[in-house]
Coordinates of C-alpha atoms in Angstrom, one line a residue:
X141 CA 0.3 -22.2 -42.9
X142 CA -0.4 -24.0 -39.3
X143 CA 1.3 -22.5 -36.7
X144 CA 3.0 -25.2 -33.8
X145 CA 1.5 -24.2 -30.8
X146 CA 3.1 -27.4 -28.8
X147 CA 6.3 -24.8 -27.7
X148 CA 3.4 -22.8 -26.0
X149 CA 2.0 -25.7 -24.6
X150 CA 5.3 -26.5 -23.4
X151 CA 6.2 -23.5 -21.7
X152 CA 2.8 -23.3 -19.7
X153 CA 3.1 -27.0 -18.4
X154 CA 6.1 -26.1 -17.4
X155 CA 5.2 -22.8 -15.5
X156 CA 2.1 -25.2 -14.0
X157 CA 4.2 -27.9 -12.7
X158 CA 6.8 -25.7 -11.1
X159 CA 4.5 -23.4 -9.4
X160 CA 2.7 -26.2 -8.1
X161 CA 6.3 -27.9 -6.8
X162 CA 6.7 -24.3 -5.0
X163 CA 3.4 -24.3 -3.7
X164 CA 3.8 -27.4 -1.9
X165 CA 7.3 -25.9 -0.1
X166 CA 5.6 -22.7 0.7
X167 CA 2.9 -25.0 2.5
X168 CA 5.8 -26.5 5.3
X169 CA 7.3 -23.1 5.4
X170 CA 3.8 -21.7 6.7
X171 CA 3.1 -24.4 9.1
X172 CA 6.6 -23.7 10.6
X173 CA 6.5 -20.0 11.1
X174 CA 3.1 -19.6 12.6
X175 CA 3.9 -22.2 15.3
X176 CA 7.3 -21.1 15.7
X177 CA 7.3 -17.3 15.2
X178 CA 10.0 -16.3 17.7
X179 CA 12.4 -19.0 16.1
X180 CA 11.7 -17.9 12.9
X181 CA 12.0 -14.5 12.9
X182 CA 15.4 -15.0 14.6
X183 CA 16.5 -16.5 11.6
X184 CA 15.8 -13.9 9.7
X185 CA 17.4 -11.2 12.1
X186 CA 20.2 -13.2 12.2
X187 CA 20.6 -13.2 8.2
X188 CA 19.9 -9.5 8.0
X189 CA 23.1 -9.1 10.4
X190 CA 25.5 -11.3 8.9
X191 CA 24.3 -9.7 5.4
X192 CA 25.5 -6.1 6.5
X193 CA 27.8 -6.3 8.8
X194 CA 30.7 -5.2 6.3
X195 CA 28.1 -2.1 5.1
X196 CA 28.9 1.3 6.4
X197 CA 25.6 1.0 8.7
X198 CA 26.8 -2.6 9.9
X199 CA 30.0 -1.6 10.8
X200 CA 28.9 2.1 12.3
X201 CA 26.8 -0.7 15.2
X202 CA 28.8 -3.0 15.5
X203 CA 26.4 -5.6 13.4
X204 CA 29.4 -8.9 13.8
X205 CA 28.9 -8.5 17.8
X206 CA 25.2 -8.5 17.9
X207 CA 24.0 -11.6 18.8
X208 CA 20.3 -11.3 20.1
X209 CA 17.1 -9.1 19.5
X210 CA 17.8 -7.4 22.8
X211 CA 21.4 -6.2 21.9
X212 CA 20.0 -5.2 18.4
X213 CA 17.5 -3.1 19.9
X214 CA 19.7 -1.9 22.3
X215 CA 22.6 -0.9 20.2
X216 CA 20.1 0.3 16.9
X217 CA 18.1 3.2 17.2
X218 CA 14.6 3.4 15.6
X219 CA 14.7 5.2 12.0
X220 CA 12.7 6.8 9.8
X221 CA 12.5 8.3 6.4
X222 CA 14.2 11.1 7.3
X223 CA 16.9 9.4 9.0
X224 CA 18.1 6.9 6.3
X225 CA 17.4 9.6 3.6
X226 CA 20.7 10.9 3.1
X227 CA 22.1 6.8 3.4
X228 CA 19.7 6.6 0.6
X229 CA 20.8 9.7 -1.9
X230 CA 24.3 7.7 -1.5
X231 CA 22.9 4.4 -2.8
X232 CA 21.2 6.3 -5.1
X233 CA 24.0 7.9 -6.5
X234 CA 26.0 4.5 -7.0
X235 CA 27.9 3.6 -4.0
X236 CA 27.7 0.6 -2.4
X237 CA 28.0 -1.1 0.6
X238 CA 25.5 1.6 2.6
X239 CA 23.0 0.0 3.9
X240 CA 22.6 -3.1 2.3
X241 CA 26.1 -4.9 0.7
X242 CA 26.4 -4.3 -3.3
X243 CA 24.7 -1.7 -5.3
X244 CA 21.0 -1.4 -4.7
X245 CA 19.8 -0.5 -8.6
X246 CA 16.3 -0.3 -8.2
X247 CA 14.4 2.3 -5.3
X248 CA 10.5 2.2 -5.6
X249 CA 9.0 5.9 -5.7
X250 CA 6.2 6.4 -3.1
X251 CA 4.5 9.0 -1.2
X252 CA 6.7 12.0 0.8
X253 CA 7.3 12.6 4.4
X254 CA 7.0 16.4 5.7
X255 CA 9.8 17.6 4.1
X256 CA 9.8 15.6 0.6
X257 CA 7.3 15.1 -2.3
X258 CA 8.7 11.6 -2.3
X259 CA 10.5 9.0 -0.7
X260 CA 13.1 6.3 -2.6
X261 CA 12.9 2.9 -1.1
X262 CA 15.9 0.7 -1.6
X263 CA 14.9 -2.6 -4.0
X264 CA 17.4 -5.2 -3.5
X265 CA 17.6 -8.1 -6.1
X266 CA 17.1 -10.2 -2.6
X267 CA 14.1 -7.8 -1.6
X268 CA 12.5 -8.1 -5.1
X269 CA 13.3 -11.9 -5.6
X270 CA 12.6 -13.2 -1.8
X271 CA 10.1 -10.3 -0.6
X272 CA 8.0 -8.9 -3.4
X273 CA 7.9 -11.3 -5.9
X274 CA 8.1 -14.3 -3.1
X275 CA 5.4 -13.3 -1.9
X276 CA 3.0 -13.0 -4.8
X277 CA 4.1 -16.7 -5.1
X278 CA 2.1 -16.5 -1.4
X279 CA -1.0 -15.1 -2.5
X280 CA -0.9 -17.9 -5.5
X281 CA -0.3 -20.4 -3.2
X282 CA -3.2 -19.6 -0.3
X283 CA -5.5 -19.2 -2.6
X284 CA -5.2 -23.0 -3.9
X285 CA -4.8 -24.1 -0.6
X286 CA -8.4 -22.9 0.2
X287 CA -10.0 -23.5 -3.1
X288 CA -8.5 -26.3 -4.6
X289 CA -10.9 -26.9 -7.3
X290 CA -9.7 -23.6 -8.8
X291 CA -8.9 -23.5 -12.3
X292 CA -7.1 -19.9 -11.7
X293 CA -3.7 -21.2 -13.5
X294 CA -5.6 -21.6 -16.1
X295 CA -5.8 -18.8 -17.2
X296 CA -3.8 -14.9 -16.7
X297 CA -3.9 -12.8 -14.1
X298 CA -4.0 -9.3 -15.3
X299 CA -2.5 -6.5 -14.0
X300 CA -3.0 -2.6 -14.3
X301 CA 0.6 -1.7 -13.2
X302 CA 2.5 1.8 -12.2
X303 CA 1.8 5.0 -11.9
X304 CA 4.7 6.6 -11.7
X305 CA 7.3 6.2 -15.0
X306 CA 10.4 4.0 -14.9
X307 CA 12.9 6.8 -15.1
X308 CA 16.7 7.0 -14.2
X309 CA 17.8 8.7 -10.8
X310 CA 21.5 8.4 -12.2
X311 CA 23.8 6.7 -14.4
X312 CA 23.4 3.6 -11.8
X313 CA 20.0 3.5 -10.2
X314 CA 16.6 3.6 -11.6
X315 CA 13.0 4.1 -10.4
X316 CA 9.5 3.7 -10.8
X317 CA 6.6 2.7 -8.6
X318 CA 6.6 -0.8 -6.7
X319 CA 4.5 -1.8 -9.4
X320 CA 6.2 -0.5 -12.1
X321 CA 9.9 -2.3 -10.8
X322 CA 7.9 -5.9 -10.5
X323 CA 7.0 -5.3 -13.8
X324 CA 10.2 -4.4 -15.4
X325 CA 12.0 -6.8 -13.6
X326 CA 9.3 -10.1 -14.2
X327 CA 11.1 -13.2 -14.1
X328 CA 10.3 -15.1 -17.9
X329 CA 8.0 -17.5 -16.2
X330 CA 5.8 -15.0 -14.5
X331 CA 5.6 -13.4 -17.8
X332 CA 3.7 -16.3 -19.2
X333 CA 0.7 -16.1 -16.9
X334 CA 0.5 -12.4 -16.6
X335 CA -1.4 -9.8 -18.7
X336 CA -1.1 -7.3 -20.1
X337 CA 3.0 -7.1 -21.6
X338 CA 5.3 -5.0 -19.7
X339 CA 5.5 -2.3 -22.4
X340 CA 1.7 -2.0 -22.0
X341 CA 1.6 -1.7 -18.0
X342 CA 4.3 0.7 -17.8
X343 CA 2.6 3.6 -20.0
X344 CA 2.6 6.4 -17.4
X345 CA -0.4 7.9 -19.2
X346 CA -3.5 6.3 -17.2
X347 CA -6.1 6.8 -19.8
X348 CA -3.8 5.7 -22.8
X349 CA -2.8 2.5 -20.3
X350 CA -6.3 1.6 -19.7
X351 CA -7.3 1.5 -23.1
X352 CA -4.2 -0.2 -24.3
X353 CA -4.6 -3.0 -21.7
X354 CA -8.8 -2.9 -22.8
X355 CA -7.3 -4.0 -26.6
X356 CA -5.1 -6.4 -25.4
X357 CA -6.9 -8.3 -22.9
X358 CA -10.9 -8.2 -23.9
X359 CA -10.2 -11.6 -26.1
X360 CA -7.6 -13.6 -23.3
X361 CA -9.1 -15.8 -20.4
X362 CA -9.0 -13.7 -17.4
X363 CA -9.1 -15.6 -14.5
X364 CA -7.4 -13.3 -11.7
X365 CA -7.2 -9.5 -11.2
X366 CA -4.6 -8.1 -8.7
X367 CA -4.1 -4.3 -7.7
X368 CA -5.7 -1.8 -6.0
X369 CA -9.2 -1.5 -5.8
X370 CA -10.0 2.0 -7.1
X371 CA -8.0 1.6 -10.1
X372 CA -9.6 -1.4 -11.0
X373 CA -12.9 -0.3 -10.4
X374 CA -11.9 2.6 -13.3
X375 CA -10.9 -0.4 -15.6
X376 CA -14.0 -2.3 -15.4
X377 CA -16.4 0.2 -15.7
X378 CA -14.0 1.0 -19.3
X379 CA -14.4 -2.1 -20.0
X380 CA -17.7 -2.6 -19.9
X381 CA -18.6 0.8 -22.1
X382 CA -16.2 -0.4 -25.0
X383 CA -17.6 -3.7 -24.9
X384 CA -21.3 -3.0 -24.1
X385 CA -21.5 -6.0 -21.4
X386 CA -23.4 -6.1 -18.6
X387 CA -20.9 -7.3 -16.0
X388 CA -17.4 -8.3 -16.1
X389 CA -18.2 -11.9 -16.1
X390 CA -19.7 -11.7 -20.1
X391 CA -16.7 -10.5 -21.3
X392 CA -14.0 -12.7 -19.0
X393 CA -16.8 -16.1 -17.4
X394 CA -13.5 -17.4 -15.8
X395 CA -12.9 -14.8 -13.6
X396 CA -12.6 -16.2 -10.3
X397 CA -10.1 -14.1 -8.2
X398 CA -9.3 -10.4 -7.1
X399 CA -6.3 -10.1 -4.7
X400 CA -6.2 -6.7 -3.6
X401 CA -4.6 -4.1 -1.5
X402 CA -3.3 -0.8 -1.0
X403 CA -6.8 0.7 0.6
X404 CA -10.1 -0.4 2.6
X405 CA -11.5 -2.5 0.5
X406 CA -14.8 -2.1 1.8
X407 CA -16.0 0.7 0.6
X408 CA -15.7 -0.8 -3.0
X409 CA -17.2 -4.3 -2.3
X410 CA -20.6 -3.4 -2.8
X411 CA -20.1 -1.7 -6.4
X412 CA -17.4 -4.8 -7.2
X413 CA -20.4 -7.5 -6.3
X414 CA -22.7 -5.9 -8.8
X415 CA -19.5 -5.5 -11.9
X416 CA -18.9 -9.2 -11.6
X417 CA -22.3 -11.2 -10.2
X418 CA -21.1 -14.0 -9.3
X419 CA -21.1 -16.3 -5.5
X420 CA -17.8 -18.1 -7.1
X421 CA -16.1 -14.6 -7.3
X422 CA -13.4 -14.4 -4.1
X423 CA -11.5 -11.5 -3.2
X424 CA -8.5 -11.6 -1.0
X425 CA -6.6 -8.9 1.1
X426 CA -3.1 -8.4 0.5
X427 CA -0.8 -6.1 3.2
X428 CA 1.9 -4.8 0.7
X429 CA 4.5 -2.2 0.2
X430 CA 6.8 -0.3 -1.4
X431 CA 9.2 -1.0 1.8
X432 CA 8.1 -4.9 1.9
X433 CA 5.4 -7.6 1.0
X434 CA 3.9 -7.8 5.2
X435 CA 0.7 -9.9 5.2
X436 CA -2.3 -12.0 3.4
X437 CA -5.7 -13.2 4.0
X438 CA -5.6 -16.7 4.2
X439 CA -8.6 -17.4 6.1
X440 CA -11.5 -16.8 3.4
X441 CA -13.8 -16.5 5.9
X442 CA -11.8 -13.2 8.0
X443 CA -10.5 -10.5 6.4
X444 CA -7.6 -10.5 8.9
X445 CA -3.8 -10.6 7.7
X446 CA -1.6 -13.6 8.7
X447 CA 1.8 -11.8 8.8
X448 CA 4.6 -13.2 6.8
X449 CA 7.2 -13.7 9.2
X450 CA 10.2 -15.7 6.8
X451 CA 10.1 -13.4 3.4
X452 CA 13.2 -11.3 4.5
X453 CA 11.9 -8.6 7.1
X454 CA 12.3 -8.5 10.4
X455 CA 9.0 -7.4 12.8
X456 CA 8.9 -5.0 15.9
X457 CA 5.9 -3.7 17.9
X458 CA 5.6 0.2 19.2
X459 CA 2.4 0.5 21.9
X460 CA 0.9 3.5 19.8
X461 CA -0.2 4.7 23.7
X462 CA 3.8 4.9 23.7
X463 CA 4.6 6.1 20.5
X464 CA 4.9 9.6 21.3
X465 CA 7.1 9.6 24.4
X466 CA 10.9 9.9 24.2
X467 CA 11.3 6.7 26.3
X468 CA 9.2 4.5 23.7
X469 CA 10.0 0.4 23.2
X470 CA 10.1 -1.7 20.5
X471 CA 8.6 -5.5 21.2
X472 CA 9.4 -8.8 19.2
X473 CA 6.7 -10.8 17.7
X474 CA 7.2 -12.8 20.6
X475 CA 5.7 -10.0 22.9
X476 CA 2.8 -8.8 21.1
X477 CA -0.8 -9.3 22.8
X478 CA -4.0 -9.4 21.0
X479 CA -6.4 -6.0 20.9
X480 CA -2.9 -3.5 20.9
X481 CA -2.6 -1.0 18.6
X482 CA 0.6 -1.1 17.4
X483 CA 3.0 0.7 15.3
X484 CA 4.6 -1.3 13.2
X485 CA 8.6 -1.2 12.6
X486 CA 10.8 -3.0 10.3
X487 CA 14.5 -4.2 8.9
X488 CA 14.8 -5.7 5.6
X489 CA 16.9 -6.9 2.6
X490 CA 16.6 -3.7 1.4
X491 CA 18.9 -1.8 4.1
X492 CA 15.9 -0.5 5.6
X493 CA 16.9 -0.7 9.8
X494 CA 14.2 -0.7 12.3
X495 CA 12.2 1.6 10.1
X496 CA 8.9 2.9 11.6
X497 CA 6.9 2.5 8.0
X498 CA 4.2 4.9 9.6
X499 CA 1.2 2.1 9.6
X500 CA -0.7 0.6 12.3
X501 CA -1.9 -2.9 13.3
X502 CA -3.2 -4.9 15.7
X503 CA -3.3 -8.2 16.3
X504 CA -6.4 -10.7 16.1
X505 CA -4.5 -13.3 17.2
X506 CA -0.9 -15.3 18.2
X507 CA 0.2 -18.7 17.0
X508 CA -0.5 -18.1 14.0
X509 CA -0.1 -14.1 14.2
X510 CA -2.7 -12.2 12.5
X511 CA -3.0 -8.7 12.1
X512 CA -5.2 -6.3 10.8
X513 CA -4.6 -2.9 9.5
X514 CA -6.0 0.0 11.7
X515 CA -4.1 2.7 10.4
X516 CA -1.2 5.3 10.1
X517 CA 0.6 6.8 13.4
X518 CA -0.8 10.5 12.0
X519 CA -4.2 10.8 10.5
X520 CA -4.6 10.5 6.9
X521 CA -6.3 10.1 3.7
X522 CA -5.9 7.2 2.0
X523 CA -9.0 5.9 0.6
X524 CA -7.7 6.1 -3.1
X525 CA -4.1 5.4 -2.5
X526 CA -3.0 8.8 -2.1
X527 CA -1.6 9.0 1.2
X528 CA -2.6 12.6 2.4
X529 CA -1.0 13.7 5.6
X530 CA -1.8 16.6 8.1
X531 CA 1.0 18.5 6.8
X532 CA 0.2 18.2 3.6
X533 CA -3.4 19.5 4.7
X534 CA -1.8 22.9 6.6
X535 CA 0.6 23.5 3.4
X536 CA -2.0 23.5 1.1
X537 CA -4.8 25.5 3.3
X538 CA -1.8 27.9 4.3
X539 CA -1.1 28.4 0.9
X540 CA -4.8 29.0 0.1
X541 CA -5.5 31.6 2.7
X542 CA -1.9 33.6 1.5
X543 CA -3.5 33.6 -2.1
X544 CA -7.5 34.6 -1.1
X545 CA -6.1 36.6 2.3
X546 CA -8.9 34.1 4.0
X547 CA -8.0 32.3 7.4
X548 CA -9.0 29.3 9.0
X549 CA -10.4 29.1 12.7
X550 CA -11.2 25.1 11.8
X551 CA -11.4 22.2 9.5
X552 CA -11.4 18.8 9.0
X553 CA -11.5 16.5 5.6
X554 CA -12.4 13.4 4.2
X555 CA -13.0 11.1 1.7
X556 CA -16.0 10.5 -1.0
X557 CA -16.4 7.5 -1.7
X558 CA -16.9 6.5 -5.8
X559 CA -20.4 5.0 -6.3
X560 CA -22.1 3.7 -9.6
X561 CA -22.9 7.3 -11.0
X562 CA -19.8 9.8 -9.2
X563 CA -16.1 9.6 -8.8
X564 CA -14.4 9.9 -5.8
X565 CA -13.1 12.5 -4.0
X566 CA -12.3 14.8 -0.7
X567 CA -14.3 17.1 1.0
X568 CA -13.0 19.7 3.3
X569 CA -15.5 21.2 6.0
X570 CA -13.6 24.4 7.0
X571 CA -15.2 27.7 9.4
X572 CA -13.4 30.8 8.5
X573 CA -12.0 33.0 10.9
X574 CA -12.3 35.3 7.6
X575 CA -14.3 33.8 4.3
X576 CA -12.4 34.1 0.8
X577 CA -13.7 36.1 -1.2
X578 CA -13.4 33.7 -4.2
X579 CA -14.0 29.7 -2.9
X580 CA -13.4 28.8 -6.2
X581 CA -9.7 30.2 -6.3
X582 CA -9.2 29.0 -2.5
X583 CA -10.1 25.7 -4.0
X584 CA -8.0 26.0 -6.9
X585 CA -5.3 27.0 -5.4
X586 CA -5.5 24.1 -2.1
X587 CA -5.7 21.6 -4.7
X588 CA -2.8 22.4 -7.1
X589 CA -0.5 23.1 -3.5
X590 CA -1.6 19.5 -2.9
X591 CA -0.5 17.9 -6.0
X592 CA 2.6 20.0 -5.5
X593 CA 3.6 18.5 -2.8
X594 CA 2.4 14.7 -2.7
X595 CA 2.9 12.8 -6.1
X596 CA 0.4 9.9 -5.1
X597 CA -2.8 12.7 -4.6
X598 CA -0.9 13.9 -8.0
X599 CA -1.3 10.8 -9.8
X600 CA -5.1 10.0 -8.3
X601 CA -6.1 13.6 -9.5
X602 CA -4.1 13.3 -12.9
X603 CA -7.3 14.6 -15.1
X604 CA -9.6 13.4 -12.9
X605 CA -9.3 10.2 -12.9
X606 CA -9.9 9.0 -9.7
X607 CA -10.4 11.8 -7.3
X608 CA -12.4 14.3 -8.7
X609 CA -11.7 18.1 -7.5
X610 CA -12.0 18.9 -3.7
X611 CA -15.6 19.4 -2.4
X612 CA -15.5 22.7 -0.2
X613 CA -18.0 22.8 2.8
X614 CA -18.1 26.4 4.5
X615 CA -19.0 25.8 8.5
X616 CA -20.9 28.7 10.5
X617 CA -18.7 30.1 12.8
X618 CA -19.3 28.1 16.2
X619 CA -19.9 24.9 14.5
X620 CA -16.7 23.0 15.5
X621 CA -16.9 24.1 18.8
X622 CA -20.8 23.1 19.1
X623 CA -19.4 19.7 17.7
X624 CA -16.7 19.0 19.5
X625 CA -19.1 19.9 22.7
X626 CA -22.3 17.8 21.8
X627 CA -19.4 14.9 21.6
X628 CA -18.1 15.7 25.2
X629 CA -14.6 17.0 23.6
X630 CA -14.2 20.4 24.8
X631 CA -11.1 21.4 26.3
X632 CA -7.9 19.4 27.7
X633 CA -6.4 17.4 25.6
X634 CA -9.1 16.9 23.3
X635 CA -8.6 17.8 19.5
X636 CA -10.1 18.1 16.2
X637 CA -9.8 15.5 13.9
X638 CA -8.3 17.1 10.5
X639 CA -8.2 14.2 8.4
X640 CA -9.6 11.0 8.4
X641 CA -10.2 7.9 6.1
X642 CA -13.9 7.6 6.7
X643 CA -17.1 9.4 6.9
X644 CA -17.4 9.6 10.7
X645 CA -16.2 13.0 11.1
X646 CA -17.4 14.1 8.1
X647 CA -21.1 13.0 8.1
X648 CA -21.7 14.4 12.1
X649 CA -20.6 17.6 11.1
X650 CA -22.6 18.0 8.3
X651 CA -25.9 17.0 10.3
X652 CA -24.7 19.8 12.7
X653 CA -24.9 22.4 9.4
X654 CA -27.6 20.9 7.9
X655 CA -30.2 18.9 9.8
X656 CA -32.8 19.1 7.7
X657 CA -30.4 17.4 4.8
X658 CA -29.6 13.9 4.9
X659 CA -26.2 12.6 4.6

């Protein structure tokens, strides 16, 4: 019996003409904002006011009086995590009209603040429809603008999805991942082009997700990845063993496109230009978030971010030489100047209200506005996705030296980055005040307090999948101060760096130990 394939045929014309139909809107829409910015992003403050000014929030300042970005920042005070959070455990439990008007049903699980494993973001159907998925829609859309020849729609883009399992928070809100609520949530004609099916992404087992998705999409026509570079790096190199293939490109030759973000994607680029040899291969930096979808390369050529300035979130500016003092100011987009590092603050769709989201930017240029990503406002580790914070650091060292009665004069950490024959990983340089007597239960025990207490490092350690267990480094005594001295850092207000998402700190110290030993 012959199977009709002309309903299939159909539905894919169908998806092809009206994403092209979109793409050609999304096209004015560009050209408007990035030459008027400040009108545009009025627009959207004024639409995030008149949305809320009936929620609890809206009506606690005033929101049906405010009538300028100046009164808003005047009358609204800067938030945080911590601030909204118990606004939040009220949406989550089912009452509406908080934050954001309605019942918010959907908050994306990501990494904790200092006094919680993990945070709930508030996804609004308006924040998924016009933010998140709008703006994968963007990356579609940029991408054919610069290569028009592209024969991307051709084929599926595929998709390694959450890490975290779609669960219920109560009998009215659920969550999951970002990842993992696009993916529930796919609107039918998205489904058509994207691989591999929803019940396959959302395994929260990695290992049993990666060879499920192997299965299912070894014999389709790949011809666009999109996710995070470290866990795609894991896939291909699966990929590759079960199929015995050189490079990616013998097993899907129409692979033409990986839009990624999350992390640095340098690090990777290196190892991803020998998996898939080929000069027609592009790769494209996305800026998103579990709070919002922010920016996109769309300058092949500069790895910069143009920021999205009419997807539903409105922009403000903290001078990071600022940031710290009680008398601190928010600018407009409108104020920013090129070569400022800034911390970046937002309100969105989803009832979050000039919310500092904790990263860093910078601007590489106005008119359009381009940005590029310089950071968090505390140092970190997050070259695998796992967000590490210094407090996370001091909980898990303090917990260390309590279980080996060891303590800690100085120490600072760092990533490894994967290469073609090791994982990746952190390692820890740390002088003693007084030595454990067993490094391998200090280790033990720093590494399990760290997992305790920050679900992404959880997730990128889950069996070793990605970060491999912590690489310990035991520092003479004297060496940080030798360090910090040979750099002209000693004394005032000079301090050790504790984490950081490079090598910098990492590779100086160690020629300092071992200068015989190349790094």
């Amino acid at each position: 019996m012959q199977h009709n394939s002309k309903p299939k045929a159909d539905m894919v014309s169908l998806f092809n003409n009206s994403i092209q139909k979109l793409f050609s809107l999304r096209y004015k829409k560009y050209d408007f904002f990035c030459k008027y910015p400040v009108e545009q992003q009025n627009q959207v403050l004024s639409h995030l006011l008149k949305s809320a000014q009936k929620t609890e929030w809206g009506l606690m300042y005033n929101y049906k009086e405010i009538r300028t970005p100046e009164e808003f920042a005047q009358k609204v005070p800067l938030t945080d995590y911590e601030v909204l959070k118990s606004w939040i455990e009220r949406m989550i439990s089912g009452e509406k009209d908080i934050l954001w008007p309605g019942n918010v049903k959907w908050f994306a699980k990501s990494s904790g603040t200092t006094n919680d494993k993990s945070k709930f973001i508030p996804i609004s159907d308006e924040s998924l429809y016009k933010t998140h998925y709008k703006s994968n829609i963007d990356v579609f859309a940029t991408y054919l603008k610069n290569y028009p020849d592209s024969k991307i729609l051709k084929g599926k883009n595929l998709t390694i999805g959450g890490s975290h399992r779609v669960s219920s928070l109560s009998d009215k809100t659920r969550t999951g991942d970002l990842s993992a609520v696009m993916l529930y949530n796919l609107p039918f004609l998205a489904r058509v082009k994207n691989t591999p099916s929803s019940d396959i992404a959302l395994i929260p087992d990695f290992e049993e997700k990666i060879e499920k998705i192997i299965q299912a999409t070894i014999h389709e026509d790949i011809t666009s990845i999109a996710g995070v570079p470290s866990w795609f790096l894991i896939l291909i190199k699966r990929v590759l063993e079960v199929t015995g293939k050189d490079n990616l490109l013998e097993v899907w030759p129409n692979l033409e496109a990986f839009a990624h973000g999350g992390i640095n994607f340098e690090p990777y680029r290196e190892q991803y230009e020998k998996l898939i040899p080929s000069p027609n291969m592009h790769y494209m930096n996305t800026y998103n978030a579990s709070e919002g979808f922010f920016g996109l390369q769309n300058d092949p050529k500069s790895d910069d971010l143009l920021l999205m300035l009419d997807n539903g979130i409105y922009y403000e500016f903290i001078d990071m030489d600022e940031f710290f003092l009680d008398n601190r100011k928010a600018i407009t987009i409108g104020e920013v100047k090129t070569g400022v590092n800034y911390a970046m603050v937002i309100s969105t769709t989803g009832g979050l209200w000039r919310y500092i989201i904790g990263d860093t930017v910078t601007f590489t240029s106005t008119y359009p506005h381009k940005i590029k990503i310089t950071g968090r406002t505390k140092h970190f580790i997050n070259a695998f996705g796992e967000e590490l914070i210094v407090d996370n650091a001091e909980k898990g060292l303090q917990a260390a030296c309590k279980a080996t009665g060891a303590s800690i004069s100085e120490y600072s950490a760092g990533p490894i980055f994967m290469d073609s024959t090791h994982k990746g990983g952190h390692q820890w340089i740390i002088e003693f005040d007084k030595t454990p007597e067993n490094i391998a239960l200090f280790t033990e025990t720093l590494d399990n307090e760290l997992k305790a207490i920050n679900s992404d490092y959880e997730a990128k350690r889950y069996k070793n999948i990605t970060i491999s267990k912590l690489d310990i480094v035991v520092a003479p005594q004297g060496t940080f101060y030798q360090w910090m001295k040979s750099r002209g850092k000693i004394g005032g207000q000079n301090k050790i760096p504790r984490l950081a998402n490079n090598r910098e700190y990492l590779d100086s110290l160690l020629e300092l130990i071992n200068p015989s030993q190349p790094v």
